[in-house]
Structure formats: structure tokens, C-alpha cells
């Protein structure tokens, strides 16, 4: 699932999968304006922490320990890769394209995979590959998580000026 920013006075709740016992989440109290998303393997979670006028990406163990900041720039959106070690995030920027970057949570390595993203990226379900929307002309691009092998997948007709990718399935993109 993807990440956005919640207001500082918001609360985090937990809900059992059968829909019973909705209660405040005592493990992840929300003093900073954070929204948590678990890694696919359930061992880590990421959140945005509001500080210094921005929303910065943090990660911690699923038990709430070992919290550490991953980015030095404000983030608009983030999503886990299926490997549960890599996050893609879209840098907060107004008035045009923004960088799309990946970060390895263990090594801290940040890779710029695109400078011209006009929407967030979505992961390929089984490969370390991202799809995103680029500008001028509007087109769907693919790129490996390490920033290599950028390829134009589809150029939009001139009548389409904006698009948002929603999900990927093996061999298919939904937009």
C-alpha cells in the first residue's frame, strides 16, 4: 500500500481482520503526524514525520523499535517493493515534475530513478522494476529500481494531459 501524510492531531488505529475490536493503536501513537504502512513481509513499517516544514520518510521495526529517518527531503508519497527492503518515494515539489527515488532501508542507498515524474510510481509485482508517468509528452515509463534501463512503455495521445497509474499485474498496467 502507499503512504500519504496525516495531520499532526490524527490518531492511528488497529482493526482486527474480522472487523471487531477497533481501538487506538497503542504501539504506534501518533505525536508527529504520521501514517504507517507495513512492509509486505510485516517486519518493518514506514511513516512520514512532520518536521521542519516537510514530511520526511522514516522506517522502524514492526515492534516500534529502531526508528530512523531515511530522507533529507520532503516526501509526497512512498510505497514498499515486494522485497520488503526497498521503498520508492516521490519528492515533494510544486509546479512541475519531481524526482522519483528508491531507498534501501538497510544500506540507506538512495537512487534517483527519474527526474521527470508527474505522478508516483508503482512496482512491478514480481520484479525490481517501477512504472511511472513522465512529462512532455505525457508517457508511461519503466525503470529498474537501480535506475537503469529506462524505457518508454506508452506515449499518451495529445488529448490526454494527465494520468495516474493505479496498479500492476504481471504483464498489465492499470491507469
PDB file of N, CA and C in Angstrom, residues 6-78:
ATOM      1  N   UNK A   6      -0.773  12.434   7.214  1.00  0.00           N
ATOM      2  CA  UNK A   6      -1.948  12.726   8.004  1.00  0.00           C
ATOM      3  C   UNK A   6      -1.672  13.964   8.845  1.00  0.00           C
ATOM      4  N   UNK A   7      -2.695  14.700   9.259  1.00  0.00           N
ATOM      5  CA  UNK A   7      -2.468  15.870  10.100  1.00  0.00           C
ATOM      6  C   UNK A   7      -1.889  15.487  11.456  1.00  0.00           C
ATOM      7  N   UNK A   8      -1.164  16.404  12.100  1.00  0.00           N
ATOM      8  CA  UNK A   8      -0.491  16.095  13.364  1.00  0.00           C
ATOM      9  C   UNK A   8      -1.408  15.629  14.477  1.00  0.00           C
ATOM     10  N   UNK A   9      -2.666  16.030  14.504  1.00  0.00           N
ATOM     11  CA  UNK A   9      -3.551  15.640  15.590  1.00  0.00           C
ATOM     12  C   UNK A   9      -4.309  14.345  15.295  1.00  0.00           C
ATOM     13  N   UNK A  10      -3.928  13.626  14.229  1.00  0.00           N
ATOM     14  CA  UNK A  10      -4.623  12.397  13.868  1.00  0.00           C
ATOM     15  C   UNK A  10      -4.159  11.245  14.746  1.00  0.00           C
ATOM     16  N   UNK A  11      -4.959  10.189  14.776  1.00  0.00           N
ATOM     17  CA  UNK A  11      -4.619   9.013  15.556  1.00  0.00           C
ATOM     18  C   UNK A  11      -4.450   7.818  14.640  1.00  0.00           C
ATOM     19  N   UNK A  12      -3.676   6.857  15.096  1.00  0.00           N
ATOM     20  CA  UNK A  12      -3.505   5.609  14.378  1.00  0.00           C
ATOM     21  C   UNK A  12      -4.368   4.561  15.072  1.00  0.00           C
ATOM     22  N   UNK A  13      -5.094   3.750  14.297  1.00  0.00           N
ATOM     23  CA  UNK A  13      -5.966   2.724  14.866  1.00  0.00           C
ATOM     24  C   UNK A  13      -5.581   1.360  14.321  1.00  0.00           C
ATOM     25  N   UNK A  14      -5.902   0.340  15.103  1.00  0.00           N
ATOM     26  CA  UNK A  14      -5.744  -1.015  14.602  1.00  0.00           C
ATOM     27  C   UNK A  14      -7.123  -1.665  14.559  1.00  0.00           C
ATOM     28  N   UNK A  15      -7.300  -2.556  13.605  1.00  0.00           N
ATOM     29  CA  UNK A  15      -8.561  -3.228  13.403  1.00  0.00           C
ATOM     30  C   UNK A  15      -8.263  -4.689  13.112  1.00  0.00           C
ATOM     31  N   UNK A  16      -8.911  -5.581  13.829  1.00  0.00           N
ATOM     32  CA  UNK A  16      -8.717  -6.988  13.529  1.00  0.00           C
ATOM     33  C   UNK A  16      -9.299  -7.280  12.158  1.00  0.00           C
ATOM     34  N   UNK A  17      -8.786  -8.281  11.484  1.00  0.00           N
ATOM     35  CA  UNK A  17      -9.220  -8.552  10.113  1.00  0.00           C
ATOM     36  C   UNK A  17     -10.674  -8.990  10.017  1.00  0.00           C
ATOM     37  N   UNK A  18     -11.267  -9.423  11.106  1.00  0.00           N
ATOM     38  CA  UNK A  18     -12.683  -9.766  11.061  1.00  0.00           C
ATOM     39  C   UNK A  18     -13.582  -8.563  11.345  1.00  0.00           C
ATOM     40  N   UNK A  19     -12.977  -7.374  11.564  1.00  0.00           N
ATOM     41  CA  UNK A  19     -13.744  -6.150  11.741  1.00  0.00           C
ATOM     42  C   UNK A  19     -14.110  -5.837  13.174  1.00  0.00           C
ATOM     43  N   UNK A  20     -13.742  -6.685  14.133  1.00  0.00           N
ATOM     44  CA  UNK A  20     -14.047  -6.434  15.540  1.00  0.00           C
ATOM     45  C   UNK A  20     -12.882  -5.710  16.213  1.00  0.00           C
ATOM     46  N   UNK A  21     -13.155  -5.168  17.366  1.00  0.00           N
ATOM     47  CA  UNK A  21     -12.135  -4.586  18.239  1.00  0.00           C
ATOM     48  C   UNK A  21     -11.354  -3.436  17.618  1.00  0.00           C
ATOM     49  N   UNK A  22     -12.028  -2.458  17.050  1.00  0.00           N
ATOM     50  CA  UNK A  22     -11.356  -1.251  16.579  1.00  0.00           C
ATOM     51  C   UNK A  22     -10.963  -0.446  17.806  1.00  0.00           C
ATOM     52  N   UNK A  23      -9.691  -0.107  17.921  1.00  0.00           N
ATOM     53  CA  UNK A  23      -9.208   0.640  19.084  1.00  0.00           C
ATOM     54  C   UNK A  23      -7.963   1.429  18.704  1.00  0.00           C
ATOM     55  N   UNK A  24      -7.642   2.467  19.491  1.00  0.00           N
ATOM     56  CA  UNK A  24      -6.395   3.185  19.204  1.00  0.00           C
ATOM     57  C   UNK A  24      -5.219   2.219  19.239  1.00  0.00           C
ATOM     58  N   UNK A  25      -4.287   2.395  18.334  1.00  0.00           N
ATOM     59  CA  UNK A  25      -3.134   1.514  18.234  1.00  0.00           C
ATOM     60  C   UNK A  25      -2.105   1.935  19.281  1.00  0.00           C
ATOM     61  N   UNK A  26      -1.983   1.177  20.361  1.00  0.00           N
ATOM     62  CA  UNK A  26      -1.100   1.570  21.455  1.00  0.00           C
ATOM     63  C   UNK A  26       0.380   1.463  21.105  1.00  0.00           C
ATOM     64  N   UNK A  27       0.740   0.699  20.107  1.00  0.00           N
ATOM     65  CA  UNK A  27       2.141   0.569  19.719  1.00  0.00           C
ATOM     66  C   UNK A  27       2.625   1.746  18.884  1.00  0.00           C
ATOM     67  N   UNK A  28       1.752   2.351  18.114  1.00  0.00           N
ATOM     68  CA  UNK A  28       2.150   3.406  17.191  1.00  0.00           C
ATOM     69  C   UNK A  28       1.379   4.682  17.478  1.00  0.00           C
ATOM     70  N   UNK A  29       1.595   5.252  18.650  1.00  0.00           N
ATOM     71  CA  UNK A  29       0.981   6.541  18.943  1.00  0.00           C
ATOM     72  C   UNK A  29       1.500   7.557  17.956  1.00  0.00           C
ATOM     73  N   UNK A  30       0.714   8.564  17.664  1.00  0.00           N
ATOM     74  CA  UNK A  30       0.974   9.450  16.546  1.00  0.00           C
ATOM     75  C   UNK A  30       1.259  10.891  16.980  1.00  0.00           C
ATOM     76  N   UNK A  31       2.386  11.152  17.644  1.00  0.00           N
ATOM     77  CA  UNK A  31       2.658  12.518  18.085  1.00  0.00           C
ATOM     78  C   UNK A  31       3.220  13.400  16.976  1.00  0.00           C
ATOM     79  N   UNK A  32       3.604  12.830  15.852  1.00  0.00           N
ATOM     80  CA  UNK A  32       4.307  13.592  14.834  1.00  0.00           C
ATOM     81  C   UNK A  32       3.504  13.839  13.561  1.00  0.00           C
ATOM     82  N   UNK A  33       2.313  13.303  13.433  1.00  0.00           N
ATOM     83  CA  UNK A  33       1.560  13.415  12.183  1.00  0.00           C
ATOM     84  C   UNK A  33       2.030  12.357  11.221  1.00  0.00           C
ATOM     85  N   UNK A  34       1.949  11.108  11.620  1.00  0.00           N
ATOM     86  CA  UNK A  34       2.486  10.048  10.785  1.00  0.00           C
ATOM     87  C   UNK A  34       1.403   9.116  10.290  1.00  0.00           C
ATOM     88  N   UNK A  35       1.691   8.475   9.187  1.00  0.00           N
ATOM     89  CA  UNK A  35       0.854   7.395   8.688  1.00  0.00           C
ATOM     90  C   UNK A  35       1.781   6.224   8.453  1.00  0.00           C
ATOM     91  N   UNK A  36       1.440   5.084   8.975  1.00  0.00           N
ATOM     92  CA  UNK A  36       2.311   3.921   8.867  1.00  0.00           C
ATOM     93  C   UNK A  36       1.824   2.985   7.767  1.00  0.00           C
ATOM     94  N   UNK A  37       2.777   2.350   7.087  1.00  0.00           N
ATOM     95  CA  UNK A  37       2.452   1.258   6.177  1.00  0.00           C
ATOM     96  C   UNK A  37       3.467   0.151   6.418  1.00  0.00           C
ATOM     97  N   UNK A  38       2.986  -1.054   6.546  1.00  0.00           N
ATOM     98  CA  UNK A  38       3.853  -2.195   6.791  1.00  0.00           C
ATOM     99  C   UNK A  38       4.508  -2.677   5.507  1.00  0.00           C
ATOM    100  N   UNK A  39       5.735  -3.155   5.643  1.00  0.00           N
ATOM    101  CA  UNK A  39       6.412  -3.827   4.533  1.00  0.00           C
ATOM    102  C   UNK A  39       5.645  -5.106   4.222  1.00  0.00           C
ATOM    103  N   UNK A  40       5.728  -5.600   2.985  1.00  0.00           N
ATOM    104  CA  UNK A  40       4.991  -6.822   2.640  1.00  0.00           C
ATOM    105  C   UNK A  40       5.280  -8.010   3.556  1.00  0.00           C
ATOM    106  N   UNK A  41       6.515  -8.118   4.084  1.00  0.00           N
ATOM    107  CA  UNK A  41       6.826  -9.239   4.970  1.00  0.00           C
ATOM    108  C   UNK A  41       6.415  -8.969   6.414  1.00  0.00           C
ATOM    109  N   UNK A  42       5.942  -7.757   6.722  1.00  0.00           N
ATOM    110  CA  UNK A  42       5.469  -7.423   8.059  1.00  0.00           C
ATOM    111  C   UNK A  42       6.551  -7.107   9.075  1.00  0.00           C
ATOM    112  N   UNK A  43       7.833  -7.098   8.675  1.00  0.00           N
ATOM    113  CA  UNK A  43       8.920  -6.890   9.623  1.00  0.00           C
ATOM    114  C   UNK A  43       9.269  -5.428   9.876  1.00  0.00           C
ATOM    115  N   UNK A  44       8.906  -4.533   8.967  1.00  0.00           N
ATOM    116  CA  UNK A  44       9.199  -3.107   9.099  1.00  0.00           C
ATOM    117  C   UNK A  44       7.951  -2.310   8.761  1.00  0.00           C
ATOM    118  N   UNK A  45       7.962  -1.066   9.163  1.00  0.00           N
ATOM    119  CA  UNK A  45       6.948  -0.156   8.688  1.00  0.00           C
ATOM    120  C   UNK A  45       7.594   1.190   8.429  1.00  0.00           C
ATOM    121  N   UNK A  46       6.971   1.936   7.545  1.00  0.00           N
ATOM    122  CA  UNK A  46       7.472   3.265   7.213  1.00  0.00           C
ATOM    123  C   UNK A  46       6.402   4.281   7.570  1.00  0.00           C
ATOM    124  N   UNK A  47       6.840   5.499   7.797  1.00  0.00           N
ATOM    125  CA  UNK A  47       5.919   6.570   8.127  1.00  0.00           C
ATOM    126  C   UNK A  47       6.531   7.904   7.755  1.00  0.00           C
ATOM    127  N   UNK A  48       5.675   8.911   7.619  1.00  0.00           N
ATOM    128  CA  UNK A  48       6.173  10.266   7.431  1.00  0.00           C
ATOM    129  C   UNK A  48       6.102  10.967   8.771  1.00  0.00           C
ATOM    130  N   UNK A  49       7.131  11.729   9.043  1.00  0.00           N
ATOM    131  CA  UNK A  49       7.183  12.515  10.267  1.00  0.00           C
ATOM    132  C   UNK A  49       7.236  13.974   9.850  1.00  0.00           C
ATOM    133  N   UNK A  50       6.285  14.764  10.358  1.00  0.00           N
ATOM    134  CA  UNK A  50       6.229  16.178  10.021  1.00  0.00           C
ATOM    135  C   UNK A  50       7.229  16.937  10.889  1.00  0.00           C
ATOM    136  N   UNK A  51       8.206  17.566  10.228  1.00  0.00           N
ATOM    137  CA  UNK A  51       9.215  18.352  10.934  1.00  0.00           C
ATOM    138  C   UNK A  51       9.860  19.327   9.962  1.00  0.00           C
ATOM    139  N   UNK A  52      10.268  20.461  10.471  1.00  0.00           N
ATOM    140  CA  UNK A  52      10.962  21.479   9.668  1.00  0.00           C
ATOM    141  C   UNK A  52      10.195  21.850   8.396  1.00  0.00           C
ATOM    142  N   UNK A  53       8.874  21.867   8.469  1.00  0.00           N
ATOM    143  CA  UNK A  53       8.062  22.277   7.334  1.00  0.00           C
ATOM    144  C   UNK A  53       7.886  21.237   6.250  1.00  0.00           C
ATOM    145  N   UNK A  54       8.302  20.001   6.479  1.00  0.00           N
ATOM    146  CA  UNK A  54       8.158  18.953   5.480  1.00  0.00           C
ATOM    147  C   UNK A  54       7.701  17.647   6.096  1.00  0.00           C
ATOM    148  N   UNK A  55       7.441  16.665   5.249  1.00  0.00           N
ATOM    149  CA  UNK A  55       7.053  15.320   5.667  1.00  0.00           C
ATOM    150  C   UNK A  55       8.183  14.383   5.246  1.00  0.00           C
ATOM    151  N   UNK A  56       8.982  13.930   6.201  1.00  0.00           N
ATOM    152  CA  UNK A  56      10.163  13.131   5.909  1.00  0.00           C
ATOM    153  C   UNK A  56       9.887  11.651   6.144  1.00  0.00           C
ATOM    154  N   UNK A  57      10.514  10.817   5.335  1.00  0.00           N
ATOM    155  CA  UNK A  57      10.288   9.378   5.374  1.00  0.00           C
ATOM    156  C   UNK A  57      11.156   8.725   6.438  1.00  0.00           C
ATOM    157  N   UNK A  58      10.521   7.946   7.297  1.00  0.00           N
ATOM    158  CA  UNK A  58      11.190   7.207   8.364  1.00  0.00           C
ATOM    159  C   UNK A  58      10.838   5.729   8.229  1.00  0.00           C
ATOM    160  N   UNK A  59      11.635   4.881   8.854  1.00  0.00           N
ATOM    161  CA  UNK A  59      11.356   3.445   8.907  1.00  0.00           C
ATOM    162  C   UNK A  59      11.676   2.956  10.313  1.00  0.00           C
ATOM    163  N   UNK A  60      10.978   1.910  10.755  1.00  0.00           N
ATOM    164  CA  UNK A  60      11.276   1.274  12.037  1.00  0.00           C
ATOM    165  C   UNK A  60      10.876  -0.190  11.971  1.00  0.00           C
ATOM    166  N   UNK A  61      11.333  -0.933  12.981  1.00  0.00           N
ATOM    167  CA  UNK A  61      10.958  -2.343  13.081  1.00  0.00           C
ATOM    168  C   UNK A  61       9.458  -2.413  13.381  1.00  0.00           C
ATOM    169  N   UNK A  62       8.826  -3.515  13.071  1.00  0.00           N
ATOM    170  CA  UNK A  62       7.386  -3.661  13.273  1.00  0.00           C
ATOM    171  C   UNK A  62       6.993  -3.559  14.746  1.00  0.00           C
ATOM    172  N   UNK A  63       7.925  -3.825  15.649  1.00  0.00           N
ATOM    173  CA  UNK A  63       7.622  -3.699  17.076  1.00  0.00           C
ATOM    174  C   UNK A  63       7.784  -2.271  17.589  1.00  0.00           C
ATOM    175  N   UNK A  64       8.114  -1.330  16.693  1.00  0.00           N
ATOM    176  CA  UNK A  64       8.250   0.071  17.070  1.00  0.00           C
ATOM    177  C   UNK A  64       9.660   0.487  17.435  1.00  0.00           C
ATOM    178  N   UNK A  65      10.618  -0.423  17.383  1.00  0.00           N
ATOM    179  CA  UNK A  65      12.000  -0.097  17.753  1.00  0.00           C
ATOM    180  C   UNK A  65      12.814   0.349  16.536  1.00  0.00           C
ATOM    181  N   UNK A  66      13.973   0.918  16.806  1.00  0.00           N
ATOM    182  CA  UNK A  66      14.964   1.255  15.783  1.00  0.00           C
ATOM    183  C   UNK A  66      14.427   2.218  14.718  1.00  0.00           C
ATOM    184  N   UNK A  67      13.718   3.267  15.134  1.00  0.00           N
ATOM    185  CA  UNK A  67      13.211   4.260  14.177  1.00  0.00           C
ATOM    186  C   UNK A  67      14.371   5.096  13.651  1.00  0.00           C
ATOM    187  N   UNK A  68      14.393   5.297  12.331  1.00  0.00           N
ATOM    188  CA  UNK A  68      15.440   6.114  11.726  1.00  0.00           C
ATOM    189  C   UNK A  68      14.910   6.810  10.479  1.00  0.00           C
ATOM    190  N   UNK A  69      15.414   8.013  10.272  1.00  0.00           N
ATOM    191  CA  UNK A  69      14.999   8.828   9.129  1.00  0.00           C
ATOM    192  C   UNK A  69      15.715   8.354   7.873  1.00  0.00           C
ATOM    193  N   UNK A  70      14.955   8.229   6.774  1.00  0.00           N
ATOM    194  CA  UNK A  70      15.517   7.753   5.510  1.00  0.00           C
ATOM    195  C   UNK A  70      15.797   8.867   4.511  1.00  0.00           C
ATOM    196  N   UNK A  71      15.069   9.992   4.602  1.00  0.00           N
ATOM    197  CA  UNK A  71      15.214  11.035   3.582  1.00  0.00           C
ATOM    198  C   UNK A  71      15.595  12.376   4.202  1.00  0.00           C
ATOM    199  N   UNK A  72      16.296  13.164   3.404  1.00  0.00           N
ATOM    200  CA  UNK A  72      16.637  14.535   3.779  1.00  0.00           C
ATOM    201  C   UNK A  72      15.791  15.536   3.009  1.00  0.00           C
ATOM    202  N   UNK A  73      14.790  15.050   2.316  1.00  0.00           N
ATOM    203  CA  UNK A  73      13.898  15.908   1.544  1.00  0.00           C
ATOM    204  C   UNK A  73      12.464  15.478   1.812  1.00  0.00           C
ATOM    205  N   UNK A  74      11.558  16.428   1.680  1.00  0.00           N
ATOM    206  CA  UNK A  74      10.156  16.166   1.944  1.00  0.00           C
ATOM    207  C   UNK A  74       9.588  15.203   0.900  1.00  0.00           C
ATOM    208  N   UNK A  75       8.724  14.308   1.353  1.00  0.00           N
ATOM    209  CA  UNK A  75       8.186  13.232   0.526  1.00  0.00           C
ATOM    210  C   UNK A  75       6.675  13.376   0.398  1.00  0.00           C
ATOM    211  N   UNK A  76       6.157  13.228  -0.822  1.00  0.00           N
ATOM    212  CA  UNK A  76       4.714  13.292  -1.057  1.00  0.00           C
ATOM    213  C   UNK A  76       4.053  11.923  -0.992  1.00  0.00           C
ATOM    214  N   UNK A  77       4.799  10.884  -1.261  1.00  0.00           N
ATOM    215  CA  UNK A  77       4.209   9.557  -1.417  1.00  0.00           C
ATOM    216  C   UNK A  77       5.323   8.517  -1.342  1.00  0.00           C
ATOM    217  N   UNK A  78       5.028   7.333  -0.823  1.00  0.00           N
ATOM    218  CA  UNK A  78       6.005   6.237  -0.792  1.00  0.00           C
ATOM    219  C   UNK A  78       5.275   4.902  -0.865  1.00  0.00           C
TER     220      UNK A  78
END
